[in-house]
PDB file of C-alpha atoms in Angstrom:
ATOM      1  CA  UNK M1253    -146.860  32.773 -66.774  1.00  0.00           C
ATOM      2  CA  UNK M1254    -145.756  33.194 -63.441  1.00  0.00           C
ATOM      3  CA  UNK M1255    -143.265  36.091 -61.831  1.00  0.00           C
ATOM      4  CA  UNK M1256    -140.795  33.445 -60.835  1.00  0.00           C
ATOM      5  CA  UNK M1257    -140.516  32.652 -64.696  1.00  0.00           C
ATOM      6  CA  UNK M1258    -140.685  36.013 -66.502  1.00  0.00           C
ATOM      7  CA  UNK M1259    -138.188  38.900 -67.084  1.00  0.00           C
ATOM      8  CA  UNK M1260    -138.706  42.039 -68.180  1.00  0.00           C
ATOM      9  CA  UNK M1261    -138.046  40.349 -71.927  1.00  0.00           C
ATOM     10  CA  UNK M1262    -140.259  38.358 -71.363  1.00  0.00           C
ATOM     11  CA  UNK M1263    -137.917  35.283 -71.042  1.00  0.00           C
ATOM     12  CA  UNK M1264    -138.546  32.161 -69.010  1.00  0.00           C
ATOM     13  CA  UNK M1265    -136.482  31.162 -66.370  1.00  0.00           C
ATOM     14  CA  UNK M1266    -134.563  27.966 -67.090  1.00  0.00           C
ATOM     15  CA  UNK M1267    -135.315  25.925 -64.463  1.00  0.00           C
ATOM     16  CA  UNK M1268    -134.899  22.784 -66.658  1.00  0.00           C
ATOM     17  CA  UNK M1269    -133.029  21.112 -64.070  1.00  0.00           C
ATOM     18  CA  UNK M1270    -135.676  20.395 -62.446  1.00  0.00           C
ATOM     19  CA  UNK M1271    -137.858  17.915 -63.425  1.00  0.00           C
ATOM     20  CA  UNK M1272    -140.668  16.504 -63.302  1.00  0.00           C
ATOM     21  CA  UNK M1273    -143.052  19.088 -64.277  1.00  0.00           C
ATOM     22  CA  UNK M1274    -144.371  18.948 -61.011  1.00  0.00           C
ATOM     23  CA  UNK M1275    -141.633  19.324 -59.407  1.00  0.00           C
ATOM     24  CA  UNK M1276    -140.307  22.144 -61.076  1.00  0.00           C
ATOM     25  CA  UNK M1277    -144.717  23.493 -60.432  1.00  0.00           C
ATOM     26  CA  UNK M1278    -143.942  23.619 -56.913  1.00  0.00           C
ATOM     27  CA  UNK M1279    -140.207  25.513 -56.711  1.00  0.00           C
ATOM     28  CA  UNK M1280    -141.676  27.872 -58.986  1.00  0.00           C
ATOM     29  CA  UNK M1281    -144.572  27.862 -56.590  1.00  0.00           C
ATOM     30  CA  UNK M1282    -142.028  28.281 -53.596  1.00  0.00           C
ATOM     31  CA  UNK M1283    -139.955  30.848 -55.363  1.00  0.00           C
ATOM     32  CA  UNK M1284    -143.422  33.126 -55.343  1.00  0.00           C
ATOM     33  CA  UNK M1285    -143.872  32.700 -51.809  1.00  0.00           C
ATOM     34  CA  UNK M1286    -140.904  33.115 -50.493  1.00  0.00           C
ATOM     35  CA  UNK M1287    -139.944  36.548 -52.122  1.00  0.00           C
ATOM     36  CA  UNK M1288    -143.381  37.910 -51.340  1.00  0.00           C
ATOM     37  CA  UNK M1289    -144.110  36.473 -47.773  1.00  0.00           C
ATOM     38  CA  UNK M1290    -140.721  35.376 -46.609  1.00  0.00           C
ATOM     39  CA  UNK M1291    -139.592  32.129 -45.968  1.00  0.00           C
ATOM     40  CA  UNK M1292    -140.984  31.981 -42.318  1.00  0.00           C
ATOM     41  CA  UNK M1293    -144.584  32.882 -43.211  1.00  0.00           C
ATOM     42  CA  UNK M1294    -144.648  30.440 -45.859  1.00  0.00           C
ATOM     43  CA  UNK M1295    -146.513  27.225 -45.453  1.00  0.00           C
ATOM     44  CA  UNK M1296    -146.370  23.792 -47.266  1.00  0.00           C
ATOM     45  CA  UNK M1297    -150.037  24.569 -47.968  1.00  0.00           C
ATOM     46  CA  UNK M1298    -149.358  27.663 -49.578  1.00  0.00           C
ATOM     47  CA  UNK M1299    -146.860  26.433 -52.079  1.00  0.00           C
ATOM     48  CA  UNK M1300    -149.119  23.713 -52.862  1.00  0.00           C
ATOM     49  CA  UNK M1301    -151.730  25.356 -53.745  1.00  0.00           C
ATOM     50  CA  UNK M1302    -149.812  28.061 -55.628  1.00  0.00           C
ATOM     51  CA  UNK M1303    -148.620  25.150 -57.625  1.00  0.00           C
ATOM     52  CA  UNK M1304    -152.811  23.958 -57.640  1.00  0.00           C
ATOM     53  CA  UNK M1305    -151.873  20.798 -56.224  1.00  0.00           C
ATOM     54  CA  UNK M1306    -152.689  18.884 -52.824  1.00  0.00           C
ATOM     55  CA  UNK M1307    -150.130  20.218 -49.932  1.00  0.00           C
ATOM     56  CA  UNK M1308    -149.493  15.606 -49.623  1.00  0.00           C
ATOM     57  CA  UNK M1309    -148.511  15.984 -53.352  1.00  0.00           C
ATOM     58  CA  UNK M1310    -145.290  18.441 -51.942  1.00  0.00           C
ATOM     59  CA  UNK M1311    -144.182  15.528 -50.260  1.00  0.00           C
ATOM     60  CA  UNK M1312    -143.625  13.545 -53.033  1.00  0.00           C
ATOM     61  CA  UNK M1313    -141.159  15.502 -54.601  1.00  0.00           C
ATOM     62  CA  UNK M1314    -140.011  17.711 -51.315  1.00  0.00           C
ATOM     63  CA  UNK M1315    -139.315  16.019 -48.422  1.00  0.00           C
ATOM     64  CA  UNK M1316    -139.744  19.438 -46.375  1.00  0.00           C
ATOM     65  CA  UNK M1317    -139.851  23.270 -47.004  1.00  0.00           C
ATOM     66  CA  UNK M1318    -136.050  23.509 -46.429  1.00  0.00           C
ATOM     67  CA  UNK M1319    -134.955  21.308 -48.963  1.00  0.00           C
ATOM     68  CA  UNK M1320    -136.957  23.320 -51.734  1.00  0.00           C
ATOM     69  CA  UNK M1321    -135.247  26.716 -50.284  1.00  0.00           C
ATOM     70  CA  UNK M1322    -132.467  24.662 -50.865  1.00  0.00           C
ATOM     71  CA  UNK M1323    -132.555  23.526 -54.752  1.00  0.00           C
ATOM     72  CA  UNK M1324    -133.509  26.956 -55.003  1.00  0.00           C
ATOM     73  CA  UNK M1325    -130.921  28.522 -53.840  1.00  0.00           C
ATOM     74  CA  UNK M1326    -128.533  25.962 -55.279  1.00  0.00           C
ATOM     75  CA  UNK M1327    -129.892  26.278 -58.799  1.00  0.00           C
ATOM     76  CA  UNK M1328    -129.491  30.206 -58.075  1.00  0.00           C
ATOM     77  CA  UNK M1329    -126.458  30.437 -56.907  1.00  0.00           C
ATOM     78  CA  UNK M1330    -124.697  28.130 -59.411  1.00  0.00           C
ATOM     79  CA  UNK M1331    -125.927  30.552 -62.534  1.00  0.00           C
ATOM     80  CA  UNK M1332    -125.077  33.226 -60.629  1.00  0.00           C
ATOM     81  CA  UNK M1333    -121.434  31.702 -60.474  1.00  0.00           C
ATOM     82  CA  UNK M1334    -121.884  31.074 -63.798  1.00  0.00           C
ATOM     83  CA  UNK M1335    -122.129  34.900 -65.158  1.00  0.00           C
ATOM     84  CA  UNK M1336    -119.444  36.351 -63.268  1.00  0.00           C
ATOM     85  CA  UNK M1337    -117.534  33.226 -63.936  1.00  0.00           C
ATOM     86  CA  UNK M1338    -117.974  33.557 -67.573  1.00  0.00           C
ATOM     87  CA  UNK M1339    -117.663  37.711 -67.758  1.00  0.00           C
ATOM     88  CA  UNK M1340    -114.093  37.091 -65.642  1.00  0.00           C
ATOM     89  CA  UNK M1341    -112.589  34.544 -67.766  1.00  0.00           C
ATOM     90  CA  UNK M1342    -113.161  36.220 -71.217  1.00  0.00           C
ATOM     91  CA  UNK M1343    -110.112  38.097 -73.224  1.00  0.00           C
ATOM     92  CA  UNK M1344    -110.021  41.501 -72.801  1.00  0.00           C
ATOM     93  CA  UNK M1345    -108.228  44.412 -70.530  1.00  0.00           C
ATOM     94  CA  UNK M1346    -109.442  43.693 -66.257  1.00  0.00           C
ATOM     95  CA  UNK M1347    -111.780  46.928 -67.399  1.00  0.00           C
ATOM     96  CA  UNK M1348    -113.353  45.288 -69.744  1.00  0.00           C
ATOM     97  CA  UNK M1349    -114.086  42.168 -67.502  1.00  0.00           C
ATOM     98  CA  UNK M1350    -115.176  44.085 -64.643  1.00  0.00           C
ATOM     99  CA  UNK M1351    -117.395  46.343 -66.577  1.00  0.00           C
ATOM    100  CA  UNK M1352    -118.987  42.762 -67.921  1.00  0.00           C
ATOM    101  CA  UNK M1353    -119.290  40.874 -64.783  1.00  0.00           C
ATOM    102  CA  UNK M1354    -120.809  43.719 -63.067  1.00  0.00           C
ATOM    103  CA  UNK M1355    -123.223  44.725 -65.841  1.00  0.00           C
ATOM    104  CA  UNK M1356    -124.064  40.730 -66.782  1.00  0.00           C
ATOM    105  CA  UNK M1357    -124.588  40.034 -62.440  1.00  0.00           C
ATOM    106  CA  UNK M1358    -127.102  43.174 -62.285  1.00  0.00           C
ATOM    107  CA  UNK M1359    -128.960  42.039 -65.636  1.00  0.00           C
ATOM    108  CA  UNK M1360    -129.731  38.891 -63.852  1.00  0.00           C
ATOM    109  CA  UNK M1361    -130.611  40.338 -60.183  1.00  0.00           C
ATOM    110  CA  UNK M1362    -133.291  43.171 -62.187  1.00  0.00           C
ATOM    111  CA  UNK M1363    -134.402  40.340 -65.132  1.00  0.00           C
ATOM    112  CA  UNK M1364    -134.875  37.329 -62.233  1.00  0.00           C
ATOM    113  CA  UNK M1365    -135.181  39.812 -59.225  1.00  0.00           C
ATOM    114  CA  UNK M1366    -138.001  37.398 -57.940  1.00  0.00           C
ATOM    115  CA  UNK M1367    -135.754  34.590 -58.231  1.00  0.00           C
ATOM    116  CA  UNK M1368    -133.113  36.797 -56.874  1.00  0.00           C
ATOM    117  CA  UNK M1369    -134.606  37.970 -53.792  1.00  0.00           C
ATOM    118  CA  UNK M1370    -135.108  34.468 -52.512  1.00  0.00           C
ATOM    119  CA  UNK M1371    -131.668  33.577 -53.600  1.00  0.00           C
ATOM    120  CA  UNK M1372    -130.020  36.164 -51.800  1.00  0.00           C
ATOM    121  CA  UNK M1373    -131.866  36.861 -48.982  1.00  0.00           C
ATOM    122  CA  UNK M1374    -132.792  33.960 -47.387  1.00  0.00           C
ATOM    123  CA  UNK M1375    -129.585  32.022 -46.504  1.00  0.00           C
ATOM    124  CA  UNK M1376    -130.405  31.905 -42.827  1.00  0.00           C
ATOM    125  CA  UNK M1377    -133.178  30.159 -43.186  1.00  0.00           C
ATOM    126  CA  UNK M1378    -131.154  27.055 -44.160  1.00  0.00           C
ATOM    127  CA  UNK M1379    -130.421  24.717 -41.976  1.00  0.00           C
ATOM    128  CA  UNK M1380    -126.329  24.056 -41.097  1.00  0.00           C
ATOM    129  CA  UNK M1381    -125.325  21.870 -43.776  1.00  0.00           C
ATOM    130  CA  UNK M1382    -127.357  23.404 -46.636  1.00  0.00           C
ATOM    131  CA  UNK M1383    -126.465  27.120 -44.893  1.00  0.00           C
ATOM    132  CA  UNK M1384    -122.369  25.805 -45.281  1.00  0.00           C
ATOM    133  CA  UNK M1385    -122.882  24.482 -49.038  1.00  0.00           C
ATOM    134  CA  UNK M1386    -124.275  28.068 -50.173  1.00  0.00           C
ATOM    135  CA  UNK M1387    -121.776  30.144 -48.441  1.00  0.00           C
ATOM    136  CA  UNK M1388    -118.912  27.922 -50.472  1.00  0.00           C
ATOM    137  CA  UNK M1389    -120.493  29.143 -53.706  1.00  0.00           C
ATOM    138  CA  UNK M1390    -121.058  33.120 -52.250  1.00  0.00           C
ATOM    139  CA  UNK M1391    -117.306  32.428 -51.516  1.00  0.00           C
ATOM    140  CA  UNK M1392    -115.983  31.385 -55.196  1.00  0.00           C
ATOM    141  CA  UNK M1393    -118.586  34.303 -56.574  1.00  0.00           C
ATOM    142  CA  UNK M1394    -116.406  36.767 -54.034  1.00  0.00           C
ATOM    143  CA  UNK M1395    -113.315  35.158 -55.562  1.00  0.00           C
ATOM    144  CA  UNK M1396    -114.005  35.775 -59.325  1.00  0.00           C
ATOM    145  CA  UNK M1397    -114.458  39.646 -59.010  1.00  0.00           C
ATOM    146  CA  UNK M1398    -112.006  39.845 -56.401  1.00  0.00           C
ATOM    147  CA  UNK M1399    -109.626  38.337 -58.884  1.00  0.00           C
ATOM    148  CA  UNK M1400    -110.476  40.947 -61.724  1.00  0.00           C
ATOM    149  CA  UNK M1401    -110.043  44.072 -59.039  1.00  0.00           C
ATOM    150  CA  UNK M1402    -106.951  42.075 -58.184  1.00  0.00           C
ATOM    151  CA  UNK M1403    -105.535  42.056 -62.272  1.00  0.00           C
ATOM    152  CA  UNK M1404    -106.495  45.268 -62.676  1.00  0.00           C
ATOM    153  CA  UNK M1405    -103.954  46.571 -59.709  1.00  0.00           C
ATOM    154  CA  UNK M1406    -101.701  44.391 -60.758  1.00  0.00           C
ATOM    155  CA  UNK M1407    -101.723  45.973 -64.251  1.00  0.00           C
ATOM    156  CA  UNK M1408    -101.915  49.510 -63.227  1.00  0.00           C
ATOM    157  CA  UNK M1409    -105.773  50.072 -64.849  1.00  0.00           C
ATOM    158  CA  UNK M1410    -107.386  49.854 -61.461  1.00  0.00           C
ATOM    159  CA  UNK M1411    -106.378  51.952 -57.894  1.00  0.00           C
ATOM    160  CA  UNK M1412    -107.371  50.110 -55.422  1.00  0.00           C
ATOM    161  CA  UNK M1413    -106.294  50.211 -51.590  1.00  0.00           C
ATOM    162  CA  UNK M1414    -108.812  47.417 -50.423  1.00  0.00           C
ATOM    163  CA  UNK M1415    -109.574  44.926 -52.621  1.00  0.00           C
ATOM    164  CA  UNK M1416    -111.186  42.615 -50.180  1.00  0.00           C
ATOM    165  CA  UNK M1417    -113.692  45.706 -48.640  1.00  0.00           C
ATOM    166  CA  UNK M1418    -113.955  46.847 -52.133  1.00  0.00           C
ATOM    167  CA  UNK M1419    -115.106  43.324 -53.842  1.00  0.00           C
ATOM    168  CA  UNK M1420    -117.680  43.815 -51.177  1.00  0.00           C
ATOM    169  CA  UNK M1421    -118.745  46.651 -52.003  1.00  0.00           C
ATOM    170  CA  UNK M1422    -119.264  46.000 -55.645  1.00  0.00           C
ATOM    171  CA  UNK M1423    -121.164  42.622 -54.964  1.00  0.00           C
ATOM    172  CA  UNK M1424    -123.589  44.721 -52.496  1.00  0.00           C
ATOM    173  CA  UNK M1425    -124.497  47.164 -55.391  1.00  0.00           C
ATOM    174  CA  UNK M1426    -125.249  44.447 -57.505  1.00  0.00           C
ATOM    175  CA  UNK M1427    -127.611  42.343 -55.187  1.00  0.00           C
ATOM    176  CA  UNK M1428    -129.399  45.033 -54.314  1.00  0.00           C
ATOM    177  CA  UNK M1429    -130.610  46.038 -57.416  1.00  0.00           C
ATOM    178  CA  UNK M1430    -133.161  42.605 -56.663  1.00  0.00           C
ATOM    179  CA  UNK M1431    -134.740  44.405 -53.704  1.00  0.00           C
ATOM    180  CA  UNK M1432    -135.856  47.733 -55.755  1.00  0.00           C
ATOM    181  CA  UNK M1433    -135.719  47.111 -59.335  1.00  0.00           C
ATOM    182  CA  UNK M1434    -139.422  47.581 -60.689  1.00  0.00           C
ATOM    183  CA  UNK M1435    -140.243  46.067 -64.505  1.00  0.00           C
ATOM    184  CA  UNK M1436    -142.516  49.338 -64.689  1.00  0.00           C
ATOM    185  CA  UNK M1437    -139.877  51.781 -63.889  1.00  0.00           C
ATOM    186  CA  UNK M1438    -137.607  53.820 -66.025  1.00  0.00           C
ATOM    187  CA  UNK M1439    -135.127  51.319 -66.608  1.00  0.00           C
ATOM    188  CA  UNK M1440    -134.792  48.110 -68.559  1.00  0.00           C
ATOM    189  CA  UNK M1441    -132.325  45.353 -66.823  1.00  0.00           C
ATOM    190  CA  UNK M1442    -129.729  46.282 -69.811  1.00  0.00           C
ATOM    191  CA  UNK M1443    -129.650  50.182 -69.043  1.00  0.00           C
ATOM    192  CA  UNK M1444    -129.788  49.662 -65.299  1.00  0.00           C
ATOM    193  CA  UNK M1445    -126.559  47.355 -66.082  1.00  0.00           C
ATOM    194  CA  UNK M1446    -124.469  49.935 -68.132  1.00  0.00           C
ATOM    195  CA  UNK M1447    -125.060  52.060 -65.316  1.00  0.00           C
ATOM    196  CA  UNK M1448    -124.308  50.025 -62.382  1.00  0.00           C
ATOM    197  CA  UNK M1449    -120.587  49.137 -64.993  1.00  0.00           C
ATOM    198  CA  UNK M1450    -119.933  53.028 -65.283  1.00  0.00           C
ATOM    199  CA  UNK M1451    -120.462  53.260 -61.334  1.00  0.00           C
ATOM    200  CA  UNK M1452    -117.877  50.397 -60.361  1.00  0.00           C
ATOM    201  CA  UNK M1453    -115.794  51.467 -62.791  1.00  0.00           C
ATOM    202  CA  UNK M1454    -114.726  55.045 -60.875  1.00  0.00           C
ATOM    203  CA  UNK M1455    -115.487  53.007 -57.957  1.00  0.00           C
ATOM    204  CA  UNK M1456    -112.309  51.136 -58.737  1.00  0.00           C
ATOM    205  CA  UNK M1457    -110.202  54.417 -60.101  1.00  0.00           C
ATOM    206  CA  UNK M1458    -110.726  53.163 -63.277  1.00  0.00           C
ATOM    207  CA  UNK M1459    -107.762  54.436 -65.805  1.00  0.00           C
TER     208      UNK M1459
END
């Protein structure tokens, strides 16, 4: 099994959307690539025959490089959305949900952090259109923790003078954790996520 589909529990990475098995062959393929020689250095060859197929056989299903960064980041983004969306919206005190989104969003960034990487760090390589579609769905993440912070001030659990520079803040911690989170090192995704929780937590002023 590939990096692009494992976690540190050994998981596979739903990328049932995409279909046909080829298809989905060569984003895997891409995903690979991209987080270990960047987007640039990557070659329709090299996906290709990652995915042990002809580089003309990327054609059928991609018409160019782009548009797999694209699905990629798409598919990516929109689970991303997903988690926060899903940790924001439950019952419980703005505490609670933060302390869920934030601990749910790093499980996914250490668990996928191949996936991740890519995600996450290569919006400019998009072209305009793509580049303005991805940025709508960073946008409604922003808004869903933004919107927690925002409750908790509201209700008197969180102090909070900047809620915009501190959503920020709390979405950089988060990401990051794709760019150094090692499946050898001391930490599972679940602990590293507690953690990261306790951290935003008296990042907010917590009550």
């Amino acid at each position: 099994m590939s990096t692009a589909e494992e976690t540190t529990g050994g998981e596979v990475e739903p990328w049932e959307e995409v279909t046909p098995d080829a298809a989905r062959r060569l984003l895997v393929a891409a995903v690979e690539a991209f987080a270990e020689r960047g987007y640039h250095a990557t070659t329709t060859r090299d996906i290709a025959g990652r995915a042990g197929m002809s580089p003309a056989a990327l054609y059928i299903h991609y018409k160019t490089k782009e548009e797999l960064l694209h699905r990629i980041s798409r598919i990516g983004h929109d689970k991303a959305l997903g988690i926060l969306r899903t940790a924001a919206r439950r019952e419980g005190t703005a505490k609670e949900r933060l302390a869920d989104a934030v601990s749910s969003f790093v499980r996914w960034h250490a668990g996928r952090r191949t996936t991740a990487r890519v995600v996450q760090y290569e919006l400019d390589a998009l072209g305009p259109d793509a580049r303005a579609e991805i940025v709508a769905l960073r946008r409604q993440v922003d808004a869903e923790v933004r919107r927690i912070i925002e409750d908790g001030v509201a209700a008197g659990e969180f102090e909070v003078l900047d809620v915009r520079g501190t959503t920020l803040a709390v979405l950089s911690l988060c990401i990051d954790v794709a760019r150094w989170f090692n499946v050898d090192g001391p930490r599972t995704p679940e602990e590293v996520g507690a953690l990261y929780a306790d951290l935003v937590l008296r990042m907010v002023g917590a009550r």
